[in-house]
Amino acid sequence: MFLGVGFVVSRHPLYHDYYGNRPRAHGLSPLTDTQIAGGLMMSLDIVIIGGALIFFFWRASQDADRAEDAEEAERSARTAAATPAT
């Protein structure tokens, strides 16, 4: 993620030796190309981190639901055992 941020906020092309005097593909300057690459890197990182957060919070909520169901079942079993049979 930090590499993508570095590319986005850079004020000069980071791969100047690579770009050199090559013709510009699609009319992009080397700086614009570098910043777009950084934006794509950040976008992918955000999607991956968001997916991981969603997954872990979903799992935590399932665990909490299971624990709540177990407590409720235990409480109802105790109540049934404490109630005298008639």
Short mmCIF file of the C-alpha atoms (twelve columns), coordinates in Angstrom:
data_MODEL
# 
_entry.id   MODEL 
# 
loop_
_atom_site.group_PDB 
_atom_site.id 
_atom_site.type_symbol 
_atom_site.label_atom_id 
_atom_site.label_alt_id 
_atom_site.label_comp_id 
_atom_site.label_asym_id 
_atom_site.label_seq_id 
_atom_site.Cartn_x 
_atom_site.Cartn_y 
_atom_site.Cartn_z 
_atom_site.pdbx_PDB_model_num 
ATOM 1  C CA . MET A 1  0.000   0.000   0.000   1 
ATOM 2  C CA . PHE A 2  2.822   2.381   0.859   1 
ATOM 3  C CA . LEU A 3  4.464   1.842   -2.513  1 
ATOM 4  C CA . GLY A 4  1.223   2.834   -4.246  1 
ATOM 5  C CA . VAL A 5  0.927   5.965   -2.094  1 
ATOM 6  C CA . GLY A 6  4.522   6.839   -2.943  1 
ATOM 7  C CA . PHE A 7  3.785   6.525   -6.641  1 
ATOM 8  C CA . VAL A 8  0.633   8.655   -6.414  1 
ATOM 9  C CA . VAL A 9  2.247   11.542  -4.527  1 
ATOM 10 C CA . SER A 10 5.553   11.538  -6.434  1 
ATOM 11 C CA . ARG A 11 6.397   14.727  -8.288  1 
ATOM 12 C CA . HIS A 12 8.733   13.109  -10.805 1 
ATOM 13 C CA . PRO A 13 8.746   9.760   -12.604 1 
ATOM 14 C CA . LEU A 14 10.397  7.145   -10.412 1 
ATOM 15 C CA . TYR A 15 11.531  4.998   -13.322 1 
ATOM 16 C CA . HIS A 16 13.122  7.749   -15.382 1 
ATOM 17 C CA . ASP A 17 15.858  5.446   -16.704 1 
ATOM 18 C CA . TYR A 18 13.234  3.017   -17.956 1 
ATOM 19 C CA . TYR A 19 11.118  5.656   -19.663 1 
ATOM 20 C CA . GLY A 20 14.083  7.506   -21.123 1 
ATOM 21 C CA . ASN A 21 13.292  8.971   -24.527 1 
ATOM 22 C CA . ARG A 22 10.732  6.352   -25.529 1 
ATOM 23 C CA . PRO A 23 7.660   7.448   -27.428 1 
ATOM 24 C CA . ARG A 24 4.676   7.982   -25.167 1 
ATOM 25 C CA . ALA A 25 2.157   5.177   -25.349 1 
ATOM 26 C CA . HIS A 26 -1.453  6.375   -25.282 1 
ATOM 27 C CA . GLY A 27 -0.284  9.966   -24.828 1 
ATOM 28 C CA . LEU A 28 0.578   9.545   -21.129 1 
ATOM 29 C CA . SER A 29 3.526   11.354  -19.647 1 
ATOM 30 C CA . PRO A 30 5.891   9.241   -17.517 1 
ATOM 31 C CA . LEU A 31 4.681   11.044  -14.359 1 
ATOM 32 C CA . THR A 32 1.022   10.399  -15.176 1 
ATOM 33 C CA . ASP A 33 1.800   6.758   -15.930 1 
ATOM 34 C CA . THR A 34 3.579   6.404   -12.574 1 
ATOM 35 C CA . GLN A 35 0.686   8.015   -10.702 1 
ATOM 36 C CA . ILE A 36 -1.920  5.843   -12.431 1 
ATOM 37 C CA . ALA A 37 0.119   2.747   -11.548 1 
ATOM 38 C CA . GLY A 38 0.195   3.892   -7.914  1 
ATOM 39 C CA . GLY A 39 -3.557  4.439   -7.932  1 
ATOM 40 C CA . LEU A 40 -4.140  0.941   -9.300  1 
ATOM 41 C CA . MET A 41 -1.864  -0.525  -6.620  1 
ATOM 42 C CA . MET A 42 -3.730  1.335   -3.881  1 
ATOM 43 C CA . SER A 43 -7.122  0.292   -5.286  1 
ATOM 44 C CA . LEU A 44 -6.186  -3.372  -5.248  1 
ATOM 45 C CA . ASP A 45 -4.806  -3.078  -1.713  1 
ATOM 46 C CA . ILE A 46 -7.992  -1.404  -0.490  1 
ATOM 47 C CA . VAL A 47 -10.149 -4.135  -2.047  1 
ATOM 48 C CA . ILE A 48 -8.032  -6.883  -0.428  1 
ATOM 49 C CA . ILE A 49 -7.988  -5.187  2.993   1 
ATOM 50 C CA . GLY A 50 -11.740 -4.498  2.807   1 
ATOM 51 C CA . GLY A 51 -12.449 -8.121  1.920   1 
ATOM 52 C CA . ALA A 52 -10.297 -9.351  4.793   1 
ATOM 53 C CA . LEU A 53 -12.020 -7.007  7.258   1 
ATOM 54 C CA . ILE A 54 -15.458 -8.100  6.083   1 
ATOM 55 C CA . PHE A 55 -14.469 -11.748 6.439   1 
ATOM 56 C CA . PHE A 56 -13.019 -11.375 9.949   1 
ATOM 57 C CA . PHE A 57 -15.933 -9.299  11.258  1 
ATOM 58 C CA . TRP A 58 -18.381 -11.799 9.748   1 
ATOM 59 C CA . ARG A 59 -16.550 -14.682 11.471  1 
ATOM 60 C CA . ALA A 60 -16.502 -12.779 14.772  1 
ATOM 61 C CA . SER A 61 -20.255 -12.177 14.555  1 
ATOM 62 C CA . GLN A 62 -20.851 -15.879 13.846  1 
ATOM 63 C CA . ASP A 63 -18.766 -16.827 16.894  1 
ATOM 64 C CA . ALA A 64 -20.715 -14.365 19.042  1 
ATOM 65 C CA . ASP A 65 -24.022 -15.772 17.754  1 
ATOM 66 C CA . ARG A 66 -22.912 -19.326 18.550  1 
ATOM 67 C CA . ALA A 67 -21.844 -18.323 22.052  1 
ATOM 68 C CA . GLU A 68 -25.169 -16.557 22.612  1 
ATOM 69 C CA . ASP A 69 -27.101 -19.597 21.393  1 
ATOM 70 C CA . ALA A 70 -25.092 -21.871 23.701  1 
ATOM 71 C CA . GLU A 71 -25.778 -19.579 26.681  1 
ATOM 72 C CA . GLU A 72 -29.483 -19.524 25.872  1 
ATOM 73 C CA . ALA A 73 -29.608 -23.319 25.569  1 
ATOM 74 C CA . GLU A 74 -27.780 -23.684 28.899  1 
ATOM 75 C CA . ARG A 75 -30.114 -21.191 30.565  1 
ATOM 76 C CA . SER A 76 -33.224 -22.992 29.277  1 
ATOM 77 C CA . ALA A 77 -31.805 -26.355 30.395  1 
ATOM 78 C CA . ARG A 78 -31.181 -24.954 33.891  1 
ATOM 79 C CA . THR A 79 -34.694 -23.512 33.996  1 
ATOM 80 C CA . ALA A 80 -36.196 -26.851 32.885  1 
ATOM 81 C CA . ALA A 81 -34.165 -28.723 35.523  1 
ATOM 82 C CA . ALA A 82 -35.154 -26.284 38.283  1 
ATOM 83 C CA . THR A 83 -38.864 -26.434 37.471  1 
ATOM 84 C CA . PRO A 84 -40.544 -29.255 39.454  1 
ATOM 85 C CA . ALA A 85 -42.392 -31.794 37.388  1 
ATOM 86 C CA . THR A 86 -46.088 -32.015 38.152  1 
# 
